[in-house]
mmCIF file of C-alpha atoms in Angstrom:
data_model
loop_
_atom_site.group_PDB
_atom_site.id
_atom_site.type_symbol
_atom_site.label_atom_id
_atom_site.label_comp_id
_atom_site.label_asym_id
_atom_site.label_seq_id
_atom_site.Cartn_x
_atom_site.Cartn_y
_atom_site.Cartn_z
ATOM 1 C CA MET A 1 0.077 0.083 -0.071
ATOM 2 C CA LYS A 2 2.761 2.311 0.748
ATOM 3 C CA TRP A 3 4.438 2.015 -2.707
ATOM 4 C CA LEU A 4 1.032 2.657 -4.313
ATOM 5 C CA CYS A 5 0.612 5.943 -2.354
ATOM 6 C CA VAL A 6 4.016 7.132 -3.490
ATOM 7 C CA ILE A 7 3.379 6.386 -7.098
ATOM 8 C CA LEU A 8 -0.083 8.287 -7.015
ATOM 9 C CA THR A 9 1.544 11.424 -5.332
ATOM 10 C CA LYS A 10 4.296 11.537 -8.070
ATOM 11 C CA LYS A 11 1.764 11.329 -10.899
ATOM 12 C CA VAL A 12 -0.723 13.854 -9.418
ATOM 13 C CA GLY A 13 2.443 16.230 -9.154
ATOM 14 C CA CYS A 14 3.416 15.670 -12.713
ATOM 15 C CA HIS A 15 -0.019 16.582 -13.957
ATOM 16 C CA LEU A 16 -0.224 19.712 -11.834
ATOM 17 C CA TRP A 17 3.294 20.842 -13.078
ATOM 18 C CA ALA A 18 1.964 20.175 -16.787
ATOM 19 C CA LEU A 19 -1.167 22.309 -16.203
ATOM 20 C CA SER A 20 0.797 25.027 -14.574
ATOM 21 C CA THR A 21 3.125 25.335 -17.763
ATOM 22 C CA MET A 22 -0.059 25.760 -19.919
ATOM 23 C CA ILE A 23 -1.341 28.713 -18.049
ATOM 24 C CA PRO A 24 -0.355 32.069 -19.309
ATOM 25 C CA LYS A 25 2.140 34.263 -17.310
ATOM 26 C CA LYS A 26 -0.274 36.987 -16.298
ATOM 27 C CA VAL A 27 -2.599 34.551 -14.611
ATOM 28 C CA LYS A 28 0.459 32.631 -12.921
ATOM 29 C CA THR A 29 1.030 35.196 -10.498
ATOM 30 C CA PHE A 30 -2.490 34.160 -9.003
ATOM 31 C CA PRO A 31 -2.502 30.435 -9.486
ATOM 32 C CA TYR A 32 -5.413 29.798 -6.970
ATOM 33 C CA PRO A 33 -8.453 31.604 -7.006
ATOM 34 C CA TYR A 34 -9.166 30.933 -3.256
ATOM 35 C CA ILE A 35 -6.091 32.654 -2.257
ATOM 36 C CA ILE A 36 -6.547 35.598 -4.567
ATOM 37 C CA GLU A 37 -10.153 36.236 -2.959
ATOM 38 C CA HIS A 38 -8.456 35.759 0.573
ATOM 39 C CA ARG A 39 -5.841 38.197 0.017
ATOM 40 C CA MET A 40 -8.165 40.797 -1.476
ATOM 41 C CA LEU A 41 -10.491 40.479 1.410
ATOM 42 C CA SER A 42 -7.749 40.602 4.016
ATOM 43 C CA GLY A 43 -5.723 43.520 2.471
ATOM 44 C CA TYR A 44 -8.677 45.806 1.433
ATOM 45 C CA LYS A 45 -10.974 47.590 3.845
ATOM 46 C CA SER A 46 -13.532 49.786 2.659
ATOM 47 C CA LYS A 47 -14.274 53.168 4.093
ATOM 48 C CA ASN A 48 -17.789 52.170 5.382
ATOM 49 C CA ASN A 49 -16.194 49.348 7.435
ATOM 50 C CA ILE A 50 -13.878 51.892 9.048
ATOM 51 C CA LYS A 51 -16.570 54.232 9.767
ATOM 52 C CA ASP A 52 -18.649 51.407 11.220
ATOM 53 C CA SER A 53 -15.662 50.641 13.416
ATOM 54 C CA TYR A 54 -15.500 54.126 14.626
ATOM 55 C CA ARG A 55 -19.166 54.176 15.346
ATOM 56 C CA ARG A 56 -19.079 50.894 17.060
ATOM 57 C CA LEU A 57 -16.332 52.351 19.552
ATOM 58 C CA LYS A 58 -18.388 55.394 19.901
ATOM 59 C CA LEU A 59 -15.535 57.791 18.326
ATOM 60 C CA GLN A 60 -15.003 60.165 15.734
ATOM 61 C CA GLU A 61 -12.367 60.169 12.867
ATOM 62 C CA GLY A 62 -9.301 62.123 13.876
ATOM 63 C CA CYS A 63 -9.174 61.016 17.539
ATOM 64 C CA SER A 64 -6.262 60.122 19.287
ATOM 65 C CA LEU A 65 -4.585 56.708 20.315
ATOM 66 C CA ASP A 66 -5.512 57.461 24.109
ATOM 67 C CA ASP A 67 -9.171 58.211 23.112
ATOM 68 C CA VAL A 68 -9.178 54.988 21.155
ATOM 69 C CA ARG A 69 -7.675 52.717 24.196
ATOM 70 C CA SER A 70 -9.948 54.447 26.660
ATOM 71 C CA SER A 71 -12.999 53.680 24.640
ATOM 72 C CA PHE A 72 -12.188 50.082 24.048
ATOM 73 C CA ARG A 73 -11.408 49.743 27.934
ATOM 74 C CA ASN A 74 -14.909 50.941 28.745
ATOM 75 C CA LEU A 75 -16.649 48.768 26.339
ATOM 76 C CA ALA A 76 -14.534 45.742 27.342
ATOM 77 C CA LYS A 77 -15.731 46.350 30.939
ATOM 78 C CA GLN A 78 -19.310 46.375 29.620
ATOM 79 C CA TYR A 79 -19.406 43.374 27.163
ATOM 80 C CA HIS A 80 -16.420 41.029 28.117
ATOM 81 C CA PRO A 81 -17.868 37.792 28.942
ATOM 82 C CA ASP A 82 -15.550 37.514 32.265
ATOM 83 C CA SER A 83 -16.526 41.186 33.298
ATOM 84 C CA GLY A 84 -19.788 39.888 35.257
ATOM 85 C CA SER A 85 -21.899 42.849 33.925
ATOM 86 C CA ILE A 86 -25.460 42.485 32.875
ATOM 87 C CA THR A 87 -24.481 43.538 29.222
ATOM 88 C CA ALA A 88 -21.838 40.870 28.897
ATOM 89 C CA ASP A 89 -21.880 39.317 25.418
ATOM 90 C CA SER A 90 -19.031 37.356 23.702
ATOM 91 C CA ALA A 91 -20.247 38.001 20.102
ATOM 92 C CA THR A 92 -20.680 41.823 20.755
ATOM 93 C CA PHE A 93 -17.138 41.877 22.373
ATOM 94 C CA MET A 94 -15.550 40.153 19.345
ATOM 95 C CA GLN A 95 -17.091 42.894 17.061
ATOM 96 C CA ILE A 96 -15.696 45.526 19.361
ATOM 97 C CA GLU A 97 -12.379 44.092 19.492
ATOM 98 C CA ALA A 98 -12.266 43.732 15.666
ATOM 99 C CA ALA A 99 -13.444 47.342 15.235
ATOM 100 C CA TYR A 100 -10.751 48.355 17.893
ATOM 101 C CA ARG A 101 -7.972 46.688 15.896
ATOM 102 C CA ALA A 102 -9.326 48.329 12.521
ATOM 103 C CA VAL A 103 -9.317 51.712 14.222
ATOM 104 C CA LEU A 104 -5.886 51.243 15.605
ATOM 105 C CA SER A 105 -4.261 50.544 12.234
ATOM 106 C CA ASP A 106 -6.177 53.405 10.676
ATOM 107 C CA VAL A 107 -4.926 55.984 13.223
ATOM 108 C CA ALA A 108 -1.452 54.521 13.010
ATOM 109 C CA LYS A 109 -1.480 55.063 9.255
ATOM 110 C CA LYS A 110 -2.669 58.494 9.600
ATOM 111 C CA MET A 111 0.052 59.379 12.200
ATOM 112 C CA LYS A 112 2.728 58.060 9.973
ATOM 113 C CA SER A 113 1.444 59.984 6.830
ATOM 114 C CA SER A 114 1.357 63.174 8.852
ATOM 115 C CA GLU A 115 4.959 62.474 10.190
ATOM 116 C CA SER A 116 6.181 61.692 6.571
ATOM 117 C CA GLU A 117 4.610 65.004 5.276
ATOM 118 C CA ASN A 118 6.130 67.096 8.109
ATOM 119 C CA GLU A 119 9.578 65.490 7.270
ATOM 120 C CA GLU A 120 9.188 66.343 3.592
ATOM 121 C CA GLU A 121 8.309 70.020 4.447
ATOM 122 C CA THR A 122 11.220 70.473 6.561
ATOM 123 C CA LYS A 123 13.494 68.738 4.132
ATOM 124 C CA PHE A 124 12.540 70.923 1.186
ATOM 125 C CA LYS A 125 12.118 74.231 3.107
ATOM 126 C CA SER A 126 14.320 76.929 1.682
ATOM 127 C CA LYS A 127 17.046 78.242 3.992
ATOM 128 C CA ALA A 128 17.798 81.930 3.945
ATOM 129 C CA PRO A 129 21.306 82.628 3.217
ATOM 130 C CA GLN A 130 23.205 84.428 5.968
ATOM 131 C CA HIS A 131 24.932 87.667 4.823
ATOM 132 C CA ARG A 132 28.755 87.664 5.575
ATOM 133 C CA GLN A 133 28.546 90.763 7.840
ATOM 134 C CA TYR A 134 26.272 88.901 10.362
ATOM 135 C CA LEU A 135 28.996 86.326 10.831
ATOM 136 C CA SER A 136 31.292 88.763 12.257
ATOM 137 C CA LEU A 137 31.036 90.524 15.462
ATOM 138 C CA GLU A 138 29.866 87.250 17.342
ATOM 139 C CA GLY A 139 26.456 87.974 15.757
ATOM 140 C CA VAL A 140 25.854 91.074 18.069
ATOM 141 C CA GLY A 141 23.652 94.094 17.101
ATOM 142 C CA PHE A 142 21.455 95.031 14.100
ATOM 143 C CA GLY A 143 21.305 97.828 11.602
ATOM 144 C CA THR A 144 24.134 99.259 9.408
ATOM 145 C CA PRO A 145 27.625 97.827 10.071
ATOM 146 C CA SER A 146 28.665 101.065 11.831
ATOM 147 C CA GLN A 147 25.815 100.731 14.188
ATOM 148 C CA ARG A 148 26.548 97.107 14.806
ATOM 149 C CA GLU A 149 30.196 97.779 15.504
ATOM 150 C CA ARG A 150 29.096 100.312 18.122
ATOM 151 C CA GLN A 151 26.740 97.960 19.771
ATOM 152 C CA TYR A 152 29.279 95.175 19.815
ATOM 153 C CA MET A 153 31.762 97.566 21.430
ATOM 154 C CA GLN A 154 29.137 98.208 24.103
ATOM 155 C CA PHE A 155 28.541 94.561 24.485
ATOM 156 C CA ARG A 156 32.249 94.052 25.194
ATOM 157 C CA VAL A 157 32.427 96.751 27.762
ATOM 158 C CA ASP A 158 29.329 95.288 29.640
ATOM 159 C CA ARG A 159 31.034 91.894 29.541
ATOM 160 C CA ALA A 160 34.298 93.060 30.756
ATOM 161 C CA ALA A 161 32.309 94.945 33.608
ATOM 162 C CA GLU A 162 30.598 91.668 34.569
ATOM 163 C CA GLN A 163 33.832 89.828 34.650
ATOM 164 C CA VAL A 164 35.435 92.206 36.733
ATOM 165 C CA MET A 165 32.563 92.218 39.104
ATOM 166 C CA GLU A 166 32.532 88.417 39.218
ATOM 167 C CA TYR A 167 36.478 88.344 39.882
ATOM 168 C CA ARG A 168 36.100 90.786 42.718
ATOM 169 C CA LYS A 169 33.101 88.686 44.229
ATOM 170 C CA GLN A 170 35.177 85.571 44.107
ATOM 171 C CA LYS A 171 38.207 87.373 45.764
ATOM 172 C CA LEU A 172 36.060 88.527 48.574
ATOM 173 C CA GLU A 173 34.501 85.095 49.210
ATOM 174 C CA SER A 174 37.944 83.771 49.373
ATOM 175 C CA GLN A 175 39.135 86.423 51.507
ATOM 176 C CA TYR A 176 36.154 85.896 53.905
ATOM 177 C CA ALA A 177 36.606 82.197 53.921
ATOM 178 C CA MET A 178 40.182 82.796 54.955
ATOM 179 C CA ASN A 179 39.344 85.083 57.666
ATOM 180 C CA THR A 180 36.925 82.664 59.250
ATOM 181 C CA MET A 181 39.428 79.838 59.158
ATOM 182 C CA ILE A 182 41.934 82.195 60.771
ATOM 183 C CA ALA A 183 39.461 83.195 63.410
ATOM 184 C CA LYS A 184 38.591 79.669 64.015
ATOM 185 C CA ASP A 185 42.220 78.584 64.407
ATOM 186 C CA ILE A 186 42.779 81.476 66.651
ATOM 187 C CA ARG A 187 39.925 80.434 68.941
ATOM 188 C CA GLN A 188 41.252 76.856 69.125
ATOM 189 C CA SER A 189 44.759 78.023 69.865
ATOM 190 C CA LYS A 190 43.384 80.143 72.685
ATOM 191 C CA LYS A 191 41.601 76.998 74.137
ATOM 192 C CA VAL A 192 44.654 74.976 73.855
ATOM 193 C CA LYS A 193 46.709 77.997 75.434
ATOM 194 C CA ILE A 194 44.071 78.059 78.466
ATOM 195 C CA THR A 195 44.112 74.405 79.019
ATOM 196 C CA GLN A 196 47.954 74.201 78.912
ATOM 197 C CA ALA A 197 48.141 77.199 81.352
ATOM 198 C CA ILE A 198 45.692 75.462 83.722
ATOM 199 C CA ASP A 199 47.818 72.253 83.518
ATOM 200 C CA ARG A 200 51.004 74.280 84.136
ATOM 201 C CA LEU A 201 49.323 75.915 86.970
ATOM 202 C CA VAL A 202 48.091 72.855 88.727
ATOM 203 C CA GLU A 203 51.720 71.151 88.120
ATOM 204 C CA ASP A 204 53.357 74.193 89.673
ATOM 205 C CA LEU A 205 51.142 74.146 92.749
ATOM 206 C CA ILE A 206 51.870 70.387 93.073
ATOM 207 C CA GLN A 207 55.620 70.914 92.936
ATOM 208 C CA GLU A 208 55.439 73.816 95.390
ATOM 209 C CA SER A 209 53.386 71.659 97.973
ATOM 210 C CA MET A 210 55.975 68.842 97.487
ATOM 211 C CA ALA A 211 58.845 71.334 98.048
ATOM 212 C CA LYS A 212 56.966 72.611 101.255
ATOM 213 C CA GLY A 213 56.536 69.167 102.458
ATOM 214 C CA ASP A 214 52.898 69.222 102.470
ATOM 215 C CA PHE A 215 52.877 65.578 101.318
ATOM 216 C CA ASP A 216 55.284 64.202 103.768
ATOM 217 C CA ASN A 217 52.981 63.537 106.641
ATOM 218 C CA LEU A 218 49.945 62.119 104.694
ATOM 219 C CA SER A 219 47.919 59.280 106.467
ATOM 220 C CA GLY A 220 48.517 56.017 104.889
ATOM 221 C CA LYS A 221 51.962 56.964 103.361
ATOM 222 C CA GLY A 222 53.823 54.034 102.261
ATOM 223 C CA LYS A 223 51.076 51.694 102.926
ATOM 224 C CA PRO A 224 49.257 49.629 100.310
ATOM 225 C CA LEU A 225 45.789 50.868 98.867
ATOM 226 C CA GLN A 226 42.825 49.550 100.864
ATOM 227 C CA LYS A 227 41.062 46.650 99.175
ATOM 228 C CA PHE A 228 37.424 47.384 98.293
ATOM 229 C CA SER A 229 34.588 45.035 98.236
ATOM 230 C CA TYR A 230 34.497 42.776 95.099
ATOM 231 C CA CYS A 231 31.294 42.884 92.783
ATOM 232 C CA PRO A 232 31.023 40.221 90.231
ATOM 233 C CA HIS A 233 28.789 42.197 87.939
ATOM 234 C CA ILE A 234 30.998 45.175 87.324
ATOM 235 C CA ASP A 235 34.690 45.499 85.998
ATOM 236 C CA PRO A 236 36.936 45.838 89.173
ATOM 237 C CA MET A 237 38.528 48.923 87.988
ATOM 238 C CA THR A 238 35.084 50.620 87.337
ATOM 239 C CA HIS A 239 34.116 49.399 90.771
ATOM 240 C CA ASN A 240 37.153 50.824 92.592
ATOM 241 C CA LEU A 241 36.741 54.040 90.805
ATOM 242 C CA ASN A 242 33.102 54.387 91.831
ATOM 243 C CA ARG A 243 33.904 53.559 95.438
ATOM 244 C CA ILE A 244 36.599 56.202 95.426
ATOM 245 C CA LEU A 245 34.288 58.706 94.034
ATOM 246 C CA ILE A 246 31.714 57.829 96.829
ATOM 247 C CA ASP A 247 34.099 58.024 99.747
ATOM 248 C CA ASN A 248 34.980 61.485 98.462
ATOM 249 C CA GLY A 249 31.484 62.843 98.410
ATOM 250 C CA TYR A 250 30.892 62.700 94.706
ATOM 251 C CA GLN A 251 27.134 62.588 93.731
ATOM 252 C CA PRO A 252 25.839 61.817 90.041
ATOM 253 C CA GLU A 253 24.037 64.830 88.342
ATOM 254 C CA TRP A 254 20.667 63.179 88.396
ATOM 255 C CA ILE A 255 20.823 62.533 92.158
ATOM 256 C CA LEU A 256 21.789 66.325 92.608
ATOM 257 C CA MET A 257 18.975 67.236 90.273
ATOM 258 C CA GLN A 258 16.452 65.086 92.156
ATOM 259 C CA LYS A 259 17.569 66.799 95.398
ATOM 260 C CA GLU A 260 17.171 70.287 93.935
ATOM 261 C CA ILE A 261 13.648 69.362 92.485
ATOM 262 C CA ARG A 262 12.370 68.329 96.045
ATOM 263 C CA GLU A 263 13.920 71.277 97.919
ATOM 264 C CA THR A 264 12.336 73.562 95.309
ATOM 265 C CA ILE A 265 8.795 72.158 95.682
ATOM 266 C CA GLU A 266 9.130 72.225 99.411
ATOM 267 C CA GLU A 267 10.156 75.753 99.396
ATOM 268 C CA LEU A 268 7.224 76.822 97.068
ATOM 269 C CA ARG A 269 4.684 74.859 99.226
ATOM 270 C CA LYS A 270 5.965 76.766 102.525
ATOM 271 C CA ASN A 271 5.786 80.152 100.783
ATOM 272 C CA ILE A 272 2.207 79.841 99.397
ATOM 273 C CA VAL A 273 1.008 78.753 102.889
ATOM 274 C CA ALA A 274 2.711 81.657 104.495
ATOM 275 C CA SER A 275 1.420 83.920 101.884
ATOM 276 C CA ARG A 276 -2.157 82.827 102.487
ATOM 277 C CA ASN A 277 -1.787 82.993 106.364
ATOM 278 C CA LYS A 278 -0.378 86.464 106.012
ATOM 279 C CA LEU A 279 -3.548 87.501 104.048
ATOM 280 C CA GLY A 280 -5.753 85.964 106.770
ATOM 281 C CA GLU A 281 -9.657 86.335 107.007
ATOM 282 C CA PRO A 282 -11.724 87.527 105.668
ATOM 283 C CA MET A 283 -10.889 87.631 101.917
ATOM 284 C CA THR A 284 -11.582 91.166 100.901
ATOM 285 C CA PRO A 285 -11.433 92.059 97.084
ATOM 286 C CA CYS A 286 -8.029 93.585 97.496
ATOM 287 C CA ARG A 287 -6.909 90.391 99.373
ATOM 288 C CA GLN A 288 -8.465 88.296 96.705
ATOM 289 C CA LYS A 289 -6.436 90.192 94.082
ATOM 290 C CA GLN A 290 -3.236 89.542 95.914
ATOM 291 C CA TRP A 291 -4.015 85.996 96.345
ATOM 292 C CA SER A 292 -4.700 85.470 92.506
ATOM 293 C CA GLN A 293 -1.224 87.224 91.878
ATOM 294 C CA ILE A 294 0.458 84.717 94.148
ATOM 295 C CA CYS A 295 -1.359 81.784 92.450
ATOM 296 C CA GLU A 296 -0.120 83.018 89.077
ATOM 297 C CA GLN A 297 3.441 83.359 90.262
ATOM 298 C CA LEU A 298 3.198 79.788 91.590
ATOM 299 C CA ILE A 299 1.812 78.578 88.260
ATOM 300 C CA ASP A 300 5.005 80.189 86.630
ATOM 301 C CA ASP A 301 7.150 78.602 89.027
ATOM 302 C CA ILE A 302 5.606 75.103 88.684
ATOM 303 C CA LYS A 303 6.119 75.172 84.896
ATOM 304 C CA LYS A 304 9.778 76.000 85.372
ATOM 305 C CA LEU A 305 9.972 73.109 87.614
ATOM 306 C CA ASN A 306 8.243 70.666 85.334
ATOM 307 C CA LYS A 307 10.769 71.607 82.616
ATOM 308 C CA ARG A 308 13.489 70.798 85.028
ATOM 309 C CA ILE A 309 11.707 67.350 85.604
ATOM 310 C CA ASN A 310 11.874 66.814 81.916
ATOM 311 C CA ASP A 311 15.884 67.242 82.085
ATOM 312 C CA PHE A 312 15.833 64.950 84.982
ATOM 313 C CA ASN A 313 13.932 62.210 83.404
ATOM 314 C CA LEU A 314 16.239 62.232 80.286
ATOM 315 C CA ILE A 315 19.243 61.663 82.528
ATOM 316 C CA VAL A 316 18.037 59.429 85.217
ATOM 317 C CA PRO A 317 19.383 55.796 84.481
ATOM 318 C CA ILE A 318 16.611 54.015 86.272
ATOM 319 C CA LEU A 319 12.956 54.024 84.857
ATOM 320 C CA ASN A 320 11.190 53.765 88.097
ATOM 321 C CA ARG A 321 13.150 56.716 89.489
ATOM 322 C CA GLN A 322 11.516 59.091 86.983
ATOM 323 C CA MET A 323 9.499 61.825 88.249
ATOM 324 C CA VAL A 324 5.775 62.972 87.416
ATOM 325 C CA HIS A 325 4.834 66.630 86.721
ATOM 326 C CA PHE A 326 3.499 68.827 89.382
ATOM 327 C CA ASN A 327 -0.073 70.162 89.080
ATOM 328 C CA ALA A 328 -0.319 74.005 89.994
ATOM 329 C CA ASN A 329 -4.032 73.681 90.723
ATOM 330 C CA LYS A 330 -3.548 70.884 93.099
ATOM 331 C CA GLU A 331 -0.694 72.466 94.776
ATOM 332 C CA ILE A 332 -3.071 75.763 95.501
ATOM 333 C CA ALA A 333 -5.780 73.496 96.835
ATOM 334 C CA ARG A 334 -3.197 71.734 99.123
ATOM 335 C CA ALA A 335 -2.042 75.226 100.377
ATOM 336 C CA GLN A 336 -5.706 76.173 101.062
ATOM 337 C CA LYS A 337 -6.176 72.933 102.932
ATOM 338 C CA ALA A 338 -2.979 73.338 105.046
ATOM 339 C CA TYR A 339 -4.133 77.108 105.818
ATOM 340 C CA GLU A 340 -7.487 75.667 107.031
ATOM 341 C CA ILE A 341 -5.788 73.117 109.137
ATOM 342 C CA LEU A 342 -3.437 75.800 110.531
ATOM 343 C CA VAL A 343 -6.435 78.004 111.429
ATOM 344 C CA GLU A 344 -8.118 75.189 113.358
ATOM 345 C CA LYS A 345 -5.056 74.467 115.281
ATOM 346 C CA THR A 346 -4.644 78.179 116.170
ATOM 347 C CA LYS A 347 -8.543 78.373 117.318
ATOM 348 C CA THR A 348 -7.967 75.455 119.476
ATOM 349 C CA THR A 349 -4.901 76.687 121.111
ATOM 350 C CA ASP A 350 -6.643 79.985 121.704
ATOM 351 C CA VAL A 351 -9.392 78.101 123.244
ATOM 352 C CA ASP A 352 -7.083 76.155 125.432
ATOM 353 C CA THR A 353 -5.204 79.306 126.487
ATOM 354 C CA LYS A 354 -8.483 81.127 127.616
ATOM 355 C CA GLU A 355 -9.529 78.047 129.403
ATOM 356 C CA ASN A 356 -6.126 78.116 131.411
ATOM 357 C CA GLU A 357 -6.351 81.830 132.060
ATOM 358 C CA GLN A 358 -9.854 81.423 133.585
ATOM 359 C CA GLU A 359 -8.748 78.476 135.631
ATOM 360 C CA LYS A 360 -5.863 80.681 136.815
ATOM 361 C CA VAL A 361 -8.168 83.576 137.647
ATOM 362 C CA LYS A 362 -10.395 81.237 139.733
ATOM 363 C CA MET A 363 -7.464 79.733 141.542
ATOM 364 C CA PHE A 364 -6.179 83.421 142.313
ATOM 365 C CA ARG A 365 -9.686 84.442 143.530
ATOM 366 C CA LEU A 366 -9.865 81.314 145.739
ATOM 367 C CA LYS A 367 -6.283 81.908 147.216
ATOM 368 C CA SER A 368 -7.162 85.678 147.766
ATOM 369 C CA GLY A 369 -10.503 84.933 149.578
ATOM 370 C CA PHE A 370 -8.657 82.237 151.595
ATOM 371 C CA LEU A 371 -6.056 84.525 152.646
ATOM 372 C CA LYS A 372 -8.648 87.317 153.561
ATOM 373 C CA TRP A 373 -10.597 84.883 155.770
ATOM 374 C CA ILE A 374 -7.467 83.789 157.625
ATOM 375 C CA ASN A 375 -6.669 87.435 158.361
ATOM 376 C CA LEU A 376 -10.104 88.048 159.641
ATOM 377 C CA MET A 377 -9.855 85.022 161.805
ATOM 378 C CA LEU A 378 -6.612 86.137 163.276
ATOM 379 C CA LYS A 379 -8.005 89.542 164.289
#
């Protein structure tokens, strides 16, 4: 069967070649009518089809590529089968896609034709020949040659003046930079001289004290240094240095600041209680005005103290040692309460003193009456 198929294919090929030799040359260029019809249909597009494509995309001729793309995107959202919209239709979407491709090719052809026309226009534009005189004097000026020469001279003068100004500016900037560097060097040298002078002064004082023998009778001379307690969590050198500082009365900055804050708030509390006690009772309008001024001053002092507390909280090494801001209103209420307690104490003391005085008067009267009775009895 295989050899029979091969023989038949060879014979059919020979017959086709013979028929092709009998066809004229004009018709040989299109040997198959189906292919001719297909090529004509694929290559030719009527104007009505392009207009229909524009109309299907809801566009007008002469639109841009961005308009075509945006219109196709909007229509695809409406008619694409996977869009999930109510108007989704695959057949309509295929027509829209075909119209989109046709419009794109049409717009691209129009753009290419317009670009080629512009290139031809620029290519064949007549270039005006430059006159020889305008090639001289750096192209400056207009008018007659003498006028252009005068204008060129003025241009040179202006340019020279600008160059001189620029040179002077650069020179002044360099001098200023040099002066600032010199001033900075002088300040640094003064600092170095001051530190060196202090070091020399300290060294001279030490040498003078040694010459006088102030270091001869020191306690512990010639004895080894006292061994400090060992701490396994800190470096021994750091531990010993800290112990030396503590023994000599050194206190960290945050401890001193904490002490200062506590002393300040205690002093403010004492002052406001004393001021309220000084005003006394009853609170007349004049005294009320004085009390409001004292309260305003306390509020300002509390604000300054709270800023100091902020600085303290930044340097304190332990989180639970941080301090909370003081409230001026609470401090005023506290002072008022302390004043009321003080007034009650004074009242109770006054009552006690009055009672004691009355008892003393009674005892004095009894004694005097008893003495009078004895005198009468003796007579």
